[in-house]
PDB file of C-alpha atoms in Angstrom:
ATOM      1  CA  MET D   1    -215.456   4.854-119.142  1.00 45.00           C
ATOM      2  CA  HIS D   2    -212.577   3.025-120.863  1.00 39.00           C
ATOM      3  CA  PHE D   3    -213.124   0.027-118.609  1.00 36.00           C
ATOM      4  CA  ARG D   4    -216.775  -0.258-119.657  1.00 40.00           C
ATOM      5  CA  LYS D   5    -215.850  -0.090-123.350  1.00 37.00           C
ATOM      6  CA  ALA D   6    -213.199  -2.768-122.894  1.00 36.00           C
ATOM      7  CA  ALA D   7    -215.592  -4.975-120.904  1.00 37.00           C
ATOM      8  CA  LEU D   8    -218.269  -4.553-123.573  1.00 36.00           C
ATOM      9  CA  GLY D   9    -215.749  -5.457-126.279  1.00 40.00           C
ATOM     10  CA  LEU D  10    -214.761  -8.628-124.404  1.00 34.00           C
ATOM     11  CA  LEU D  11    -218.397  -9.578-123.915  1.00 33.00           C
ATOM     12  CA  VAL D  12    -219.166  -9.135-127.612  1.00 35.00           C
ATOM     13  CA  CYS D  13    -216.063 -11.121-128.549  1.00 37.00           C
ATOM     14  CA  PHE D  14    -217.066 -14.044-126.332  1.00 37.00           C
ATOM     15  CA  LEU D  15    -220.594 -14.053-127.753  1.00 36.00           C
ATOM     16  CA  LEU D  16    -219.497 -14.135-131.396  1.00 37.00           C
ATOM     17  CA  PRO D  17    -218.259 -17.574-132.493  1.00 37.00           C
ATOM     18  CA  SER D  18    -215.840 -16.170-135.076  1.00 36.00           C
ATOM     19  CA  CYS D  19    -214.119 -13.832-132.623  1.00 37.00           C
ATOM     20  CA  SER D  20    -211.032 -14.879-130.714  1.00 38.00           C
ATOM     21  CA  LEU D  21    -208.815 -13.078-128.263  1.00 40.00           C
ATOM     22  CA  PHE D  22    -205.902 -15.203-129.480  1.00 44.00           C
ATOM     23  CA  GLY D  23    -206.166 -14.526-133.200  1.00 49.00           C
ATOM     24  CA  THR D  24    -208.635 -15.569-135.818  1.00 59.00           C
ATOM     25  CA  GLU D  25    -207.978 -18.126-138.510  1.00 68.00           C
ATOM     26  CA  LYS D  26    -207.509 -15.200-140.914  1.00 78.00           C
ATOM     27  CA  SER D  27    -204.901 -13.524-138.705  1.00 92.00           C
ATOM     28  CA  LYS D  28    -203.028 -16.834-138.336  1.00 92.00           C
ATOM     29  CA  GLN D  29    -203.072 -17.248-142.128  1.00 94.00           C
ATOM     30  CA  ASP D  30    -201.855 -13.649-142.525  1.00 96.00           C
ATOM     31  CA  GLU D  31    -199.020 -14.245-140.060  1.00 97.00           C
ATOM     32  CA  LEU D  32    -198.090 -17.481-141.825  1.00 97.00           C
ATOM     33  CA  GLN D  33    -198.083 -15.773-145.214  1.00 97.00           C
ATOM     34  CA  ARG D  34    -196.021 -12.818-143.954  1.00 97.00           C
ATOM     35  CA  HIS D  35    -193.337 -15.085-142.512  1.00 98.00           C
ATOM     36  CA  ARG D  36    -193.353 -17.393-145.529  1.00 98.00           C
ATOM     37  CA  GLU D  37    -192.669 -14.324-147.692  1.00 98.00           C
ATOM     38  CA  ILE D  38    -189.816 -13.241-145.405  1.00 98.00           C
ATOM     39  CA  TRP D  39    -188.356 -16.753-145.728  1.00 98.00           C
ATOM     40  CA  GLN D  40    -188.762 -16.807-149.513  1.00 97.00           C
ATOM     41  CA  GLU D  41    -187.196 -13.344-149.892  1.00 97.00           C
ATOM     42  CA  GLN D  42    -184.028 -14.722-148.260  1.00 95.00           C
ATOM     43  CA  ASP D  43    -183.664 -17.154-151.190  1.00 97.00           C
ATOM     44  CA  ILE D  44    -181.872 -19.676-148.962  1.00 97.00           C
ATOM     45  CA  SER D  45    -181.684 -23.211-150.318  1.00 97.00           C
ATOM     46  CA  ASN D  46    -178.542 -24.506-148.554  1.00 98.00           C
ATOM     47  CA  TYR D  47    -178.634 -24.525-144.772  1.00 98.00           C
ATOM     48  CA  ARG D  48    -178.532 -26.644-141.656  1.00 98.00           C
ATOM     49  CA  PHE D  49    -180.438 -26.566-138.393  1.00 98.00           C
ATOM     50  CA  ASN D  50    -181.014 -28.607-135.285  1.00 97.00           C
ATOM     51  CA  LEU D  51    -184.439 -30.122-134.851  1.00 95.00           C
ATOM     52  CA  SER D  52    -186.111 -31.459-131.770  1.00 92.00           C
ATOM     53  CA  VAL D  53    -189.555 -33.024-131.875  1.00 88.00           C
ATOM     54  CA  GLY D  54    -191.791 -33.697-128.938  1.00 85.00           C
ATOM     55  CA  CYS D  55    -194.533 -36.229-129.601  1.00 77.00           C
ATOM     56  CA  PHE D  56    -195.680 -39.782-129.036  1.00 70.00           C
ATOM     57  CA  CYS D  57    -193.630 -40.927-132.017  1.00 64.00           C
ATOM     58  CA  PRO D  58    -190.867 -43.288-130.883  1.00 60.00           C
ATOM     59  CA  ARG D  59    -189.759 -44.100-134.435  1.00 56.00           C
ATOM     60  CA  TRP D  60    -188.059 -40.703-134.809  1.00 64.00           C
ATOM     61  CA  PRO D  61    -184.579 -40.293-133.320  1.00 67.00           C
ATOM     62  CA  TYR D  62    -184.167 -36.721-132.061  1.00 75.00           C
ATOM     63  CA  PRO D  63    -182.571 -34.273-131.610  1.00 90.00           C
ATOM     64  CA  ALA D  64    -181.120 -34.150-135.072  1.00 95.00           C
ATOM     65  CA  GLU D  65    -178.932 -31.841-137.123  1.00 97.00           C
ATOM     66  CA  VAL D  66    -180.601 -31.558-140.521  1.00 98.00           C
ATOM     67  CA  LYS D  67    -178.543 -30.613-143.582  1.00 98.00           C
ATOM     68  CA  VAL D  68    -180.436 -29.163-146.560  1.00 98.00           C
ATOM     69  CA  ARG D  69    -179.063 -28.685-150.081  1.00 98.00           C
ATOM     70  CA  SER D  70    -181.146 -27.240-152.921  1.00 97.00           C
ATOM     71  CA  ASP D  71    -184.196 -27.295-150.609  1.00 96.00           C
ATOM     72  CA  THR D  72    -183.865 -31.057-150.031  1.00 97.00           C
ATOM     73  CA  VAL D  73    -182.798 -32.818-146.837  1.00 97.00           C
ATOM     74  CA  VAL D  74    -179.592 -34.632-147.760  1.00 97.00           C
ATOM     75  CA  ALA D  75    -178.206 -35.716-144.384  1.00 97.00           C
ATOM     76  CA  VAL D  76    -179.168 -36.028-140.747  1.00 97.00           C
ATOM     77  CA  PHE D  77    -176.521 -36.042-138.021  1.00 96.00           C
ATOM     78  CA  ASP D  78    -176.333 -36.581-134.299  1.00 94.00           C
ATOM     79  CA  PRO D  79    -175.730 -33.020-133.046  1.00 94.00           C
ATOM     80  CA  GLU D  80    -173.536 -34.239-130.184  1.00 93.00           C
ATOM     81  CA  THR D  81    -171.162 -36.482-132.127  1.00 94.00           C
ATOM     82  CA  GLY D  82    -171.506 -35.223-135.718  1.00 95.00           C
ATOM     83  CA  ASP D  83    -172.003 -38.821-136.871  1.00 96.00           C
ATOM     84  CA  THR D  84    -174.835 -39.910-139.130  1.00 96.00           C
ATOM     85  CA  LEU D  85    -177.946 -40.163-136.967  1.00 95.00           C
ATOM     86  CA  ARG D  86    -179.129 -43.754-136.703  1.00 92.00           C
ATOM     87  CA  ASN D  87    -182.261 -45.341-135.407  1.00 85.00           C
ATOM     88  CA  PRO D  88    -181.199 -46.798-132.056  1.00 83.00           C
ATOM     89  CA  ARG D  89    -183.400 -49.889-132.526  1.00 83.00           C
ATOM     90  CA  THR D  90    -182.312 -50.861-136.041  1.00 87.00           C
ATOM     91  CA  GLY D  91    -178.938 -49.174-136.511  1.00 90.00           C
ATOM     92  CA  LYS D  92    -180.037 -47.894-139.929  1.00 92.00           C
ATOM     93  CA  PRO D  93    -179.484 -44.254-140.876  1.00 94.00           C
ATOM     94  CA  ALA D  94    -182.512 -42.315-139.630  1.00 90.00           C
ATOM     95  CA  LEU D  95    -182.926 -40.403-142.881  1.00 92.00           C
ATOM     96  CA  GLN D  96    -182.992 -43.656-144.845  1.00 92.00           C
ATOM     97  CA  GLU D  97    -185.447 -45.326-142.487  1.00 88.00           C
ATOM     98  CA  THR D  98    -187.895 -42.450-141.929  1.00 85.00           C
ATOM     99  CA  PRO D  99    -187.163 -39.768-144.543  1.00 89.00           C
ATOM    100  CA  SER D 100    -190.476 -37.939-144.014  1.00 87.00           C
ATOM    101  CA  SER D 101    -189.535 -37.315-140.377  1.00 87.00           C
ATOM    102  CA  TYR D 102    -186.879 -34.792-141.384  1.00 92.00           C
ATOM    103  CA  LYS D 103    -188.243 -31.763-143.209  1.00 93.00           C
ATOM    104  CA  PRO D 104    -186.770 -28.758-144.964  1.00 97.00           C
ATOM    105  CA  ILE D 105    -188.037 -25.398-143.693  1.00 98.00           C
ATOM    106  CA  ASP D 106    -190.625 -25.049-146.481  1.00 97.00           C
ATOM    107  CA  ASP D 107    -192.413 -28.151-145.189  1.00 97.00           C
ATOM    108  CA  PHE D 108    -192.882 -26.584-141.764  1.00 97.00           C
ATOM    109  CA  PHE D 109    -194.901 -23.792-143.375  1.00 98.00           C
ATOM    110  CA  GLU D 110    -197.106 -26.530-144.859  1.00 97.00           C
ATOM    111  CA  VAL D 111    -197.561 -28.111-141.410  1.00 96.00           C
ATOM    112  CA  ILE D 112    -198.764 -24.763-140.050  1.00 97.00           C
ATOM    113  CA  GLY D 113    -201.061 -24.152-143.023  1.00 96.00           C
ATOM    114  CA  ARG D 114    -202.661 -27.576-142.586  1.00 95.00           C
ATOM    115  CA  ALA D 115    -203.176 -26.936-138.874  1.00 94.00           C
ATOM    116  CA  ILE D 116    -204.932 -23.650-139.657  1.00 95.00           C
ATOM    117  CA  ASP D 117    -207.009 -25.042-142.532  1.00 94.00           C
ATOM    118  CA  GLU D 118    -208.101 -28.092-140.558  1.00 92.00           C
ATOM    119  CA  ASP D 119    -208.785 -25.945-137.469  1.00 90.00           C
ATOM    120  CA  TYR D 120    -206.638 -27.925-135.046  1.00 90.00           C
ATOM    121  CA  HIS D 121    -207.710 -27.652-131.424  1.00 90.00           C
ATOM    122  CA  ARG D 122    -204.535 -25.817-130.445  1.00 92.00           C
ATOM    123  CA  LEU D 123    -201.817 -24.166-132.518  1.00 95.00           C
ATOM    124  CA  SER D 124    -198.971 -21.997-131.323  1.00 96.00           C
ATOM    125  CA  VAL D 125    -196.195 -20.801-133.632  1.00 97.00           C
ATOM    126  CA  GLU D 126    -193.055 -18.744-133.019  1.00 97.00           C
ATOM    127  CA  TYR D 127    -191.155 -17.390-136.009  1.00 98.00           C
ATOM    128  CA  ASN D 128    -187.546 -16.322-136.395  1.00 97.00           C
ATOM    129  CA  ASP D 129    -187.520 -12.530-136.793  1.00 95.00           C
ATOM    130  CA  ARG D 130    -184.574 -12.336-139.180  1.00 96.00           C
ATOM    131  CA  PHE D 131    -185.205 -15.238-141.568  1.00 97.00           C
ATOM    132  CA  GLY D 132    -188.956 -15.767-141.089  1.00 97.00           C
ATOM    133  CA  TYR D 133    -188.818 -19.552-140.603  1.00 98.00           C
ATOM    134  CA  PRO D 134    -190.959 -21.220-137.913  1.00 98.00           C
ATOM    135  CA  LYS D 135    -188.684 -21.822-134.955  1.00 97.00           C
ATOM    136  CA  LYS D 136    -191.347 -23.491-132.807  1.00 97.00           C
ATOM    137  CA  ILE D 137    -194.596 -25.162-133.810  1.00 97.00           C
ATOM    138  CA  ASP D 138    -196.769 -26.624-131.087  1.00 95.00           C
ATOM    139  CA  TYR D 139    -200.136 -28.160-131.914  1.00 93.00           C
ATOM    140  CA  GLU D 140    -202.826 -30.537-130.772  1.00 90.00           C
ATOM    141  CA  VAL D 141    -205.164 -31.906-133.423  1.00 89.00           C
ATOM    142  CA  ALA D 142    -208.275 -32.493-131.296  1.00 85.00           C
ATOM    143  CA  GLU D 143    -209.207 -31.737-127.716  1.00 80.00           C
ATOM    144  CA  ASN D 144    -210.250 -35.257-126.724  1.00 75.00           C
ATOM    145  CA  LEU D 145    -207.740 -37.214-128.771  1.00 68.00           C
ATOM    146  CA  SER D 146    -204.810 -38.725-126.926  1.00 67.00           C
ATOM    147  CA  ASP D 147    -201.282 -38.776-128.314  1.00 70.00           C
ATOM    148  CA  ASP D 148    -201.906 -36.097-130.961  1.00 73.00           C
ATOM    149  CA  GLN D 149    -199.739 -33.308-129.563  1.00 86.00           C
ATOM    150  CA  VAL D 150    -196.622 -32.427-131.544  1.00 89.00           C
ATOM    151  CA  THR D 151    -193.947 -29.806-130.967  1.00 91.00           C
ATOM    152  CA  TYR D 152    -191.242 -28.966-133.501  1.00 93.00           C
ATOM    153  CA  ASP D 153    -188.277 -26.891-132.274  1.00 95.00           C
ATOM    154  CA  VAL D 154    -185.924 -25.546-134.944  1.00 97.00           C
ATOM    155  CA  PHE D 155    -182.734 -24.033-133.522  1.00 95.00           C
ATOM    156  CA  SER D 156    -179.092 -23.409-134.386  1.00 95.00           C
ATOM    157  CA  PHE D 157    -180.070 -22.392-137.909  1.00 98.00           C
ATOM    158  CA  GLU D 158    -177.092 -21.683-140.170  1.00 97.00           C
ATOM    159  CA  VAL D 159    -176.892 -20.719-143.834  1.00 97.00           C
ATOM    160  CA  ASN D 160    -174.254 -22.709-145.771  1.00 90.00           C
TER     161      ASN D 160
END
């Protein structure tokens, strides 16, 4: 009897366009809001983390250690050497050359919100349980668009 109820539920879910086995837009927004609140409750404005980005975006040198002061990215380092991270093609400091490539944690919440609002083809997010920040964001804007997949990995987070 339970099997028939479950099968009927799956059938109804597949027939309704607003139903999803992987979470509705509303549930993704709720999850985003819950974790944003956890992050904001921490009241952390000085921190550092390592960032790795997977994409078709050769202008961004990664991985990077990002240093944030007063909610603003102030420095980007090579995590292996501790030196200022530089664009390998130009030799210029990466933060100076492409400042929008290095985001404070608050901006990652905005990336997720935009992906939900614009109904990206694929969105997967993992959050840090303790601090609430997004530790992995993986998305694809459109199904048939090439070179639009991006993955952000935030790791080695440390409050300063």
